[in-house]
Every structure is written in C-alpha cells, then in structure tokens.
Amino acid sequence: RALNRRLDLRVLPLCCWVYLLNFLDRGNIGNSKVLNAETGDDLLQQTHTSANGYALTVTLFSIAYTIFEVPSNYVMKHYVRPSRWLGFLLFAWGAL
C-alpha cells in the first residue's frame, strides 16, 4: 500500500500534466480555424478548405486518435518500455 501511495504521488501529477497538454492540443484545433479570420489570412483560406472539409478533417483526426490510442497504450504497457515506444513513435512520425 505504501509503495502504491508513493507511486501515485509521483506518477499521478505527471499524468495529469500530460492530459492537460493533450486537452490544450486538441482544443487548439478550434482556435486555429478562427485565428486571423478578420484579416482573411485564416487556416481555411490558406489551405483552400471549406467549412465542411475542415469539420471532416477534425472528425477523422478524433476518430483516428481514439482508434490508435488504446492499442498504443496496450503495446506500451505489455511489450515495450514507454521510453522506447514513444521514441519509436516520434521517429516514425518524423519519417512519415
């Protein structure tokens, strides 16, 4: 019990911080749409995307995020150390 308590006190704040950053990152998707809208230099005009195309993109991002989050966490918990798995994901994303 004491070990679990100490781990909770060390790990839980870090997890809360990561979830906060994740929430801010996903929240910025909406902010990016309206940024510089009054000057006509917004995301939709720069990428030549319609409002429906933007909504579809955000929906696909959310679905992909949900689908890949669970298997990624499973792999990280059962097969590979988190430091190696996250390093691999960063390398793969950079290569992509």
CSV table of N, CA, C and O in Angstrom, one decimal:
chain,number,residue,atom,x,y,z
A,1,ARG,N,0.8,-1.2,0.0
A,1,ARG,CA,0.0,0.0,0.0
A,1,ARG,C,0.9,1.3,0.0
A,1,ARG,O,0.5,2.2,-0.7
A,2,ALA,N,1.9,1.2,0.8
A,2,ALA,CA,2.8,2.4,0.9
A,2,ALA,C,3.5,2.6,-0.5
A,2,ALA,O,3.6,3.8,-0.9
A,3,LEU,N,3.9,1.6,-1.1
A,3,LEU,CA,4.5,1.7,-2.5
A,3,LEU,C,3.5,2.3,-3.5
A,3,LEU,O,3.9,3.2,-4.2
A,4,ASN,N,2.3,1.8,-3.5
A,4,ASN,CA,1.3,2.3,-4.4
A,4,ASN,C,1.0,3.8,-4.1
A,4,ASN,O,0.9,4.6,-5.0
A,5,ARG,N,1.0,4.1,-2.8
A,5,ARG,CA,0.8,5.5,-2.4
A,5,ARG,C,1.9,6.4,-2.9
A,5,ARG,O,1.6,7.5,-3.5
A,6,ARG,N,3.1,6.0,-2.8
A,6,ARG,CA,4.3,6.8,-3.2
A,6,ARG,C,4.3,6.9,-4.7
A,6,ARG,O,4.6,8.0,-5.3
A,7,LEU,N,4.0,5.8,-5.4
A,7,LEU,CA,3.9,5.9,-6.9
A,7,LEU,C,2.8,6.8,-7.3
A,7,LEU,O,3.0,7.6,-8.3
A,8,ASP,N,1.7,6.7,-6.7
A,8,ASP,CA,0.6,7.6,-7.0
A,8,ASP,C,1.0,9.1,-6.9
A,8,ASP,O,0.6,10.0,-7.7
A,9,LEU,N,1.7,9.4,-5.8
A,9,LEU,CA,2.1,10.8,-5.6
A,9,LEU,C,3.1,11.2,-6.6
A,9,LEU,O,3.2,12.4,-6.9
A,10,ARG,N,3.9,10.3,-7.2
A,10,ARG,CA,4.9,10.7,-8.2
A,10,ARG,C,4.4,10.7,-9.6
A,10,ARG,O,4.7,11.5,-10.4
A,11,VAL,N,3.5,9.7,-9.9
A,11,VAL,CA,3.1,9.5,-11.3
A,11,VAL,C,1.8,10.2,-11.6
A,11,VAL,O,1.7,10.8,-12.7
A,12,LEU,N,0.9,10.3,-10.7
A,12,LEU,CA,-0.4,11.0,-10.9
A,12,LEU,C,-0.2,12.4,-11.4
A,12,LEU,O,-0.9,12.8,-12.3
A,13,PRO,N,0.6,13.2,-10.7
A,13,PRO,CA,0.7,14.6,-11.2
A,13,PRO,C,1.3,14.7,-12.6
A,13,PRO,O,0.8,15.5,-13.4
A,14,LEU,N,2.2,13.8,-12.9
A,14,LEU,CA,2.7,13.8,-14.3
A,14,LEU,C,1.7,13.4,-15.3
A,14,LEU,O,1.5,14.1,-16.4
A,15,CYS,N,0.9,12.4,-15.0
A,15,CYS,CA,-0.2,12.0,-15.9
A,15,CYS,C,-1.2,13.2,-16.0
A,15,CYS,O,-1.7,13.4,-17.1
A,16,CYS,N,-1.5,13.9,-14.9
A,16,CYS,CA,-2.5,15.0,-15.0
A,16,CYS,C,-1.9,16.1,-15.9
A,16,CYS,O,-2.6,16.7,-16.8
A,17,TRP,N,-0.6,16.3,-15.8
A,17,TRP,CA,0.0,17.3,-16.7
A,17,TRP,C,0.0,16.9,-18.2
A,17,TRP,O,-0.4,17.7,-19.0
A,18,VAL,N,0.2,15.7,-18.4
A,18,VAL,CA,0.2,15.2,-19.8
A,18,VAL,C,-1.2,15.3,-20.4
A,18,VAL,O,-1.5,15.7,-21.5
A,19,TYR,N,-2.3,14.9,-19.6
A,19,TYR,CA,-3.6,15.0,-20.0
A,19,TYR,C,-4.0,16.5,-20.3
A,19,TYR,O,-4.8,16.8,-21.2
A,20,LEU,N,-3.6,17.4,-19.4
A,20,LEU,CA,-3.8,18.8,-19.6
A,20,LEU,C,-3.2,19.3,-21.0
A,20,LEU,O,-3.9,20.0,-21.7
A,21,LEU,N,-2.0,18.9,-21.2
A,21,LEU,CA,-1.4,19.3,-22.5
A,21,LEU,C,-2.1,18.7,-23.7
A,21,LEU,O,-2.3,19.3,-24.7
A,22,ASN,N,-2.6,17.4,-23.5
A,22,ASN,CA,-3.3,16.8,-24.6
A,22,ASN,C,-4.6,17.5,-24.8
A,22,ASN,O,-5.0,17.8,-26.0
A,23,PHE,N,-5.3,17.9,-23.8
A,23,PHE,CA,-6.6,18.7,-23.9
A,23,PHE,C,-6.3,20.0,-24.6
A,23,PHE,O,-7.1,20.4,-25.5
A,24,LEU,N,-5.2,20.7,-24.2
A,24,LEU,CA,-4.9,22.0,-24.8
A,24,LEU,C,-4.6,21.8,-26.3
A,24,LEU,O,-5.0,22.7,-27.2
A,25,ASP,N,-3.9,20.8,-26.6
A,25,ASP,CA,-3.5,20.5,-28.0
A,25,ASP,C,-4.8,20.3,-28.9
A,25,ASP,O,-4.9,20.8,-29.9
A,26,ARG,N,-5.7,19.4,-28.4
A,26,ARG,CA,-6.9,19.2,-29.1
A,26,ARG,C,-7.8,20.4,-29.1
A,26,ARG,O,-8.6,20.7,-30.1
A,27,GLY,N,-7.8,21.2,-28.1
A,27,GLY,CA,-8.6,22.5,-28.1
A,27,GLY,C,-8.1,23.5,-29.1
A,27,GLY,O,-8.8,24.3,-29.6
A,28,ASN,N,-6.8,23.5,-29.4
A,28,ASN,CA,-6.2,24.4,-30.3
A,28,ASN,C,-6.6,24.1,-31.8
A,28,ASN,O,-6.5,25.0,-32.6
A,29,ILE,N,-7.2,23.0,-32.0
A,29,ILE,CA,-7.8,22.7,-33.4
A,29,ILE,C,-8.8,23.8,-33.7
A,29,ILE,O,-8.9,24.3,-34.8
A,30,GLY,N,-9.7,24.0,-32.8
A,30,GLY,CA,-10.8,25.0,-33.0
A,30,GLY,C,-10.2,26.4,-33.0
A,30,GLY,O,-10.7,27.3,-33.8
A,31,ASN,N,-9.2,26.7,-32.2
A,31,ASN,CA,-8.6,28.0,-32.2
A,31,ASN,C,-7.9,28.3,-33.6
A,31,ASN,O,-7.9,29.5,-34.0
A,32,SER,N,-7.3,27.3,-34.2
A,32,SER,CA,-6.6,27.5,-35.4
A,32,SER,C,-7.5,27.9,-36.5
A,32,SER,O,-7.1,28.6,-37.5
A,33,LYS,N,-8.8,27.5,-36.4
A,33,LYS,CA,-9.7,27.8,-37.5
A,33,LYS,C,-10.1,29.3,-37.5
A,33,LYS,O,-10.2,29.9,-38.6
A,34,VAL,N,-10.2,29.9,-36.3
A,34,VAL,CA,-10.6,31.3,-36.3
A,34,VAL,C,-9.5,32.3,-36.2
A,34,VAL,O,-9.7,33.5,-36.3
A,35,LEU,N,-8.3,31.8,-36.0
A,35,LEU,CA,-7.1,32.7,-35.9
A,35,LEU,C,-6.9,33.5,-37.2
A,35,LEU,O,-6.9,32.9,-38.3
A,36,ASN,N,-6.8,34.8,-37.1
A,36,ASN,CA,-6.6,35.7,-38.3
A,36,ASN,C,-7.8,35.7,-39.2
A,36,ASN,O,-7.6,36.0,-40.4
A,37,ALA,N,-9.0,35.3,-38.8
A,37,ALA,CA,-10.2,35.3,-39.7
A,37,ALA,C,-10.5,36.7,-40.1
A,37,ALA,O,-11.0,36.9,-41.2
A,38,GLU,N,-10.3,37.7,-39.2
A,38,GLU,CA,-10.7,39.0,-39.5
A,38,GLU,C,-9.8,39.7,-40.6
A,38,GLU,O,-10.3,40.6,-41.3
A,39,THR,N,-8.6,39.2,-40.8
A,39,THR,CA,-7.7,39.7,-41.8
A,39,THR,C,-7.8,38.9,-43.1
A,39,THR,O,-7.2,39.3,-44.1
A,40,GLY,N,-8.6,37.8,-43.1
A,40,GLY,CA,-8.7,37.0,-44.3
A,40,GLY,C,-7.5,36.1,-44.5
A,40,GLY,O,-7.2,35.6,-45.6
A,41,ASP,N,-6.7,35.9,-43.5
A,41,ASP,CA,-5.5,35.1,-43.6
A,41,ASP,C,-5.6,33.9,-42.6
A,41,ASP,O,-4.7,33.5,-41.9
A,42,ASP,N,-6.8,33.3,-42.6
A,42,ASP,CA,-7.0,32.2,-41.7
A,42,ASP,C,-6.7,30.8,-42.3
A,42,ASP,O,-6.3,30.7,-43.4
A,43,LEU,N,-6.8,29.8,-41.5
A,43,LEU,CA,-6.4,28.4,-41.9
A,43,LEU,C,-7.2,27.9,-43.1
A,43,LEU,O,-6.7,27.3,-44.0
A,44,LEU,N,-8.5,28.2,-43.1
A,44,LEU,CA,-9.4,27.7,-44.2
A,44,LEU,C,-9.0,28.4,-45.5
A,44,LEU,O,-8.9,27.7,-46.5
A,45,GLN,N,-8.7,29.6,-45.5
A,45,GLN,CA,-8.3,30.3,-46.8
A,45,GLN,C,-6.8,29.9,-47.2
A,45,GLN,O,-6.6,29.7,-48.4
A,46,GLN,N,-6.0,29.7,-46.2
A,46,GLN,CA,-4.6,29.3,-46.6
A,46,GLN,C,-4.5,27.9,-47.1
A,46,GLN,O,-3.7,27.6,-48.0
A,47,THR,N,-5.4,27.0,-46.7
A,47,THR,CA,-5.4,25.6,-47.2
A,47,THR,C,-6.4,25.4,-48.2
A,47,THR,O,-6.6,24.2,-48.7
A,48,HIS,N,-7.2,26.4,-48.6
A,48,HIS,CA,-8.3,26.3,-49.6
A,48,HIS,C,-9.3,25.2,-49.2
A,48,HIS,O,-9.6,24.3,-50.0
A,49,THR,N,-9.7,25.2,-47.9
A,49,THR,CA,-10.6,24.2,-47.4
A,49,THR,C,-11.9,24.9,-47.0
A,49,THR,O,-12.0,26.0,-46.6
A,50,SER,N,-13.0,24.1,-47.3
A,50,SER,CA,-14.3,24.6,-46.9
A,50,SER,C,-14.6,24.3,-45.5
A,50,SER,O,-13.9,23.5,-44.8
A,51,ALA,N,-15.7,24.8,-45.0
A,51,ALA,CA,-16.0,24.6,-43.6
A,51,ALA,C,-16.4,23.1,-43.4
A,51,ALA,O,-16.0,22.5,-42.4
A,52,ASN,N,-17.0,22.5,-44.4
A,52,ASN,CA,-17.3,21.1,-44.3
A,52,ASN,C,-16.1,20.2,-44.4
A,52,ASN,O,-16.0,19.2,-43.7
A,53,GLY,N,-15.1,20.6,-45.2
A,53,GLY,CA,-13.8,19.9,-45.3
A,53,GLY,C,-13.1,20.0,-43.9
A,53,GLY,O,-12.5,19.0,-43.5
A,54,TYR,N,-13.1,21.1,-43.3
A,54,TYR,CA,-12.5,21.3,-42.0
A,54,TYR,C,-13.2,20.4,-41.0
A,54,TYR,O,-12.5,19.7,-40.2
A,55,ALA,N,-14.5,20.4,-41.0
A,55,ALA,CA,-15.2,19.5,-40.0
A,55,ALA,C,-14.9,18.1,-40.2
A,55,ALA,O,-14.7,17.3,-39.3
A,56,LEU,N,-14.8,17.6,-41.5
A,56,LEU,CA,-14.4,16.3,-41.8
A,56,LEU,C,-13.0,15.9,-41.3
A,56,LEU,O,-12.8,14.9,-40.7
A,57,THR,N,-12.1,16.9,-41.5
A,57,THR,CA,-10.7,16.7,-41.0
A,57,THR,C,-10.7,16.5,-39.5
A,57,THR,O,-10.0,15.6,-39.0
A,58,VAL,N,-11.3,17.4,-38.8
A,58,VAL,CA,-11.3,17.3,-37.3
A,58,VAL,C,-12.0,16.0,-36.9
A,58,VAL,O,-11.5,15.3,-36.0
A,59,THR,N,-13.1,15.6,-37.6
A,59,THR,CA,-13.7,14.3,-37.2
A,59,THR,C,-12.8,13.1,-37.5
A,59,THR,O,-12.7,12.2,-36.6
A,60,LEU,N,-12.1,13.1,-38.6
A,60,LEU,CA,-11.2,12.0,-38.9
A,60,LEU,C,-10.0,12.0,-37.9
A,60,LEU,O,-9.6,10.9,-37.5
A,61,PHE,N,-9.5,13.1,-37.5
A,61,PHE,CA,-8.5,13.2,-36.5
A,61,PHE,C,-9.0,12.6,-35.2
A,61,PHE,O,-8.2,11.8,-34.6
A,62,SER,N,-10.2,13.0,-34.8
A,62,SER,CA,-10.7,12.5,-33.5
A,62,SER,C,-10.9,11.0,-33.5
A,62,SER,O,-10.6,10.3,-32.6
A,63,ILE,N,-11.4,10.5,-34.6
A,63,ILE,CA,-11.6,9.0,-34.8
A,63,ILE,C,-10.3,8.3,-34.8
A,63,ILE,O,-10.2,7.3,-34.1
A,64,ALA,N,-9.3,8.8,-35.5
A,64,ALA,CA,-8.0,8.1,-35.6
A,64,ALA,C,-7.4,8.2,-34.2
A,64,ALA,O,-6.7,7.2,-33.8
A,65,TYR,N,-7.5,9.3,-33.5
A,65,TYR,CA,-6.9,9.4,-32.2
A,65,TYR,C,-7.5,8.4,-31.3
A,65,TYR,O,-6.8,7.7,-30.5
A,66,THR,N,-8.8,8.2,-31.3
A,66,THR,CA,-9.5,7.2,-30.4
A,66,THR,C,-9.1,5.8,-30.8
A,66,THR,O,-8.9,5.0,-29.9
A,67,ILE,N,-9.0,5.5,-32.1
A,67,ILE,CA,-8.7,4.1,-32.5
A,67,ILE,C,-7.3,3.7,-32.1
A,67,ILE,O,-7.1,2.6,-31.7
A,68,PHE,N,-6.4,4.6,-32.3
A,68,PHE,CA,-5.0,4.3,-32.1
A,68,PHE,C,-4.5,4.5,-30.7
A,68,PHE,O,-3.4,3.9,-30.3
A,69,GLU,N,-5.2,5.2,-29.9
A,69,GLU,CA,-4.7,5.4,-28.5
A,69,GLU,C,-4.7,4.1,-27.7
A,69,GLU,O,-3.7,3.9,-27.0
A,70,VAL,N,-5.8,3.3,-27.7
A,70,VAL,CA,-5.9,2.1,-26.9
A,70,VAL,C,-4.8,1.1,-27.3
A,70,VAL,O,-4.1,0.6,-26.4
A,71,PRO,N,-4.6,0.7,-28.6
A,71,PRO,CA,-3.6,-0.2,-28.9
A,71,PRO,C,-2.2,0.3,-28.5
A,71,PRO,O,-1.3,-0.5,-28.1
A,72,SER,N,-2.0,1.6,-28.7
A,72,SER,CA,-0.7,2.1,-28.4
A,72,SER,C,-0.4,2.0,-26.9
A,72,SER,O,0.7,1.6,-26.5
A,73,ASN,N,-1.3,2.3,-26.1
A,73,ASN,CA,-1.2,2.1,-24.6
A,73,ASN,C,-1.0,0.7,-24.2
A,73,ASN,O,-0.2,0.4,-23.3
A,74,TYR,N,-1.7,-0.2,-24.9
A,74,TYR,CA,-1.5,-1.6,-24.7
A,74,TYR,C,-0.1,-2.1,-25.0
A,74,TYR,O,0.5,-2.8,-24.2
A,75,VAL,N,0.4,-1.7,-26.1
A,75,VAL,CA,1.8,-2.1,-26.5
A,75,VAL,C,2.7,-1.5,-25.5
A,75,VAL,O,3.7,-2.2,-25.1
A,76,MET,N,2.5,-0.3,-25.1
A,76,MET,CA,3.5,0.3,-24.2
A,76,MET,C,3.4,-0.4,-22.8
A,76,MET,O,4.4,-0.5,-22.1
A,77,LYS,N,2.3,-0.9,-22.4
A,77,LYS,CA,2.2,-1.5,-21.1
A,77,LYS,C,2.7,-2.9,-21.1
A,77,LYS,O,3.3,-3.3,-20.1
A,78,HIS,N,2.5,-3.7,-22.2
A,78,HIS,CA,2.8,-5.1,-22.1
A,78,HIS,C,4.0,-5.5,-22.9
A,78,HIS,O,4.6,-6.6,-22.6
A,79,TYR,N,4.5,-4.7,-23.9
A,79,TYR,CA,5.6,-5.2,-24.7
A,79,TYR,C,6.9,-4.4,-24.7
A,79,TYR,O,8.0,-4.9,-24.7
A,80,VAL,N,6.7,-3.1,-24.7
A,80,VAL,CA,7.9,-2.2,-24.9
A,80,VAL,C,7.9,-1.2,-23.8
A,80,VAL,O,6.8,-0.7,-23.4
A,81,ARG,N,9.1,-0.8,-23.3
A,81,ARG,CA,9.2,0.3,-22.3
A,81,ARG,C,8.6,1.6,-22.9
A,81,ARG,O,8.8,1.8,-24.1
A,82,PRO,N,8.0,2.4,-22.1
A,82,PRO,CA,7.4,3.6,-22.7
A,82,PRO,C,8.4,4.5,-23.3
A,82,PRO,O,8.2,5.1,-24.4
A,83,SER,N,9.6,4.6,-22.8
A,83,SER,CA,10.7,5.5,-23.4
A,83,SER,C,11.0,5.0,-24.8
A,83,SER,O,11.2,5.8,-25.7
A,84,ARG,N,11.1,3.7,-25.0
A,84,ARG,CA,11.4,3.2,-26.3
A,84,ARG,C,10.2,3.3,-27.3
A,84,ARG,O,10.4,3.6,-28.5
A,85,TRP,N,9.0,3.0,-26.8
A,85,TRP,CA,7.8,3.1,-27.6
A,85,TRP,C,7.6,4.6,-28.1
A,85,TRP,O,7.3,4.8,-29.3
A,86,LEU,N,7.7,5.5,-27.2
A,86,LEU,CA,7.5,6.9,-27.5
A,86,LEU,C,8.6,7.4,-28.5
A,86,LEU,O,8.3,8.2,-29.4
A,87,GLY,N,9.8,7.0,-28.2
A,87,GLY,CA,10.9,7.3,-29.1
A,87,GLY,C,10.7,6.7,-30.5
A,87,GLY,O,10.9,7.4,-31.5
A,88,PHE,N,10.2,5.5,-30.6
A,88,PHE,CA,9.8,4.9,-31.9
A,88,PHE,C,8.7,5.7,-32.6
A,88,PHE,O,8.8,6.0,-33.8
A,89,LEU,N,7.7,6.1,-31.8
A,89,LEU,CA,6.6,6.8,-32.4
A,89,LEU,C,7.1,8.2,-33.0
A,89,LEU,O,6.6,8.6,-34.0
A,90,LEU,N,7.9,8.9,-32.2
A,90,LEU,CA,8.5,10.1,-32.7
A,90,LEU,C,9.3,10.0,-33.9
A,90,LEU,O,9.2,10.8,-34.9
A,91,PHE,N,10.1,8.9,-34.0
A,91,PHE,CA,10.9,8.7,-35.2
A,91,PHE,C,10.0,8.3,-36.4
A,91,PHE,O,10.3,8.9,-37.5
A,92,ALA,N,9.0,7.5,-36.1
A,92,ALA,CA,8.1,7.1,-37.2
A,92,ALA,C,7.4,8.3,-37.8
A,92,ALA,O,7.2,8.5,-39.0
A,93,TRP,N,6.9,9.2,-36.8
A,93,TRP,CA,6.2,10.4,-37.3
A,93,TRP,C,7.1,11.3,-38.1
A,93,TRP,O,6.7,11.9,-39.1
A,94,GLY,N,8.3,11.5,-37.6
A,94,GLY,CA,9.3,12.3,-38.3
A,94,GLY,C,9.6,11.7,-39.7
A,94,GLY,O,9.7,12.4,-40.7
A,95,ALA,N,9.7,10.4,-39.8
A,95,ALA,CA,10.0,9.8,-41.1
A,95,ALA,C,8.8,9.9,-42.0
A,95,ALA,O,9.0,10.0,-43.3
A,96,LEU,N,7.6,9.8,-41.5
A,96,LEU,CA,6.4,10.0,-42.3
A,96,LEU,C,6.3,11.4,-42.9
A,96,LEU,O,6.0,11.6,-44.0
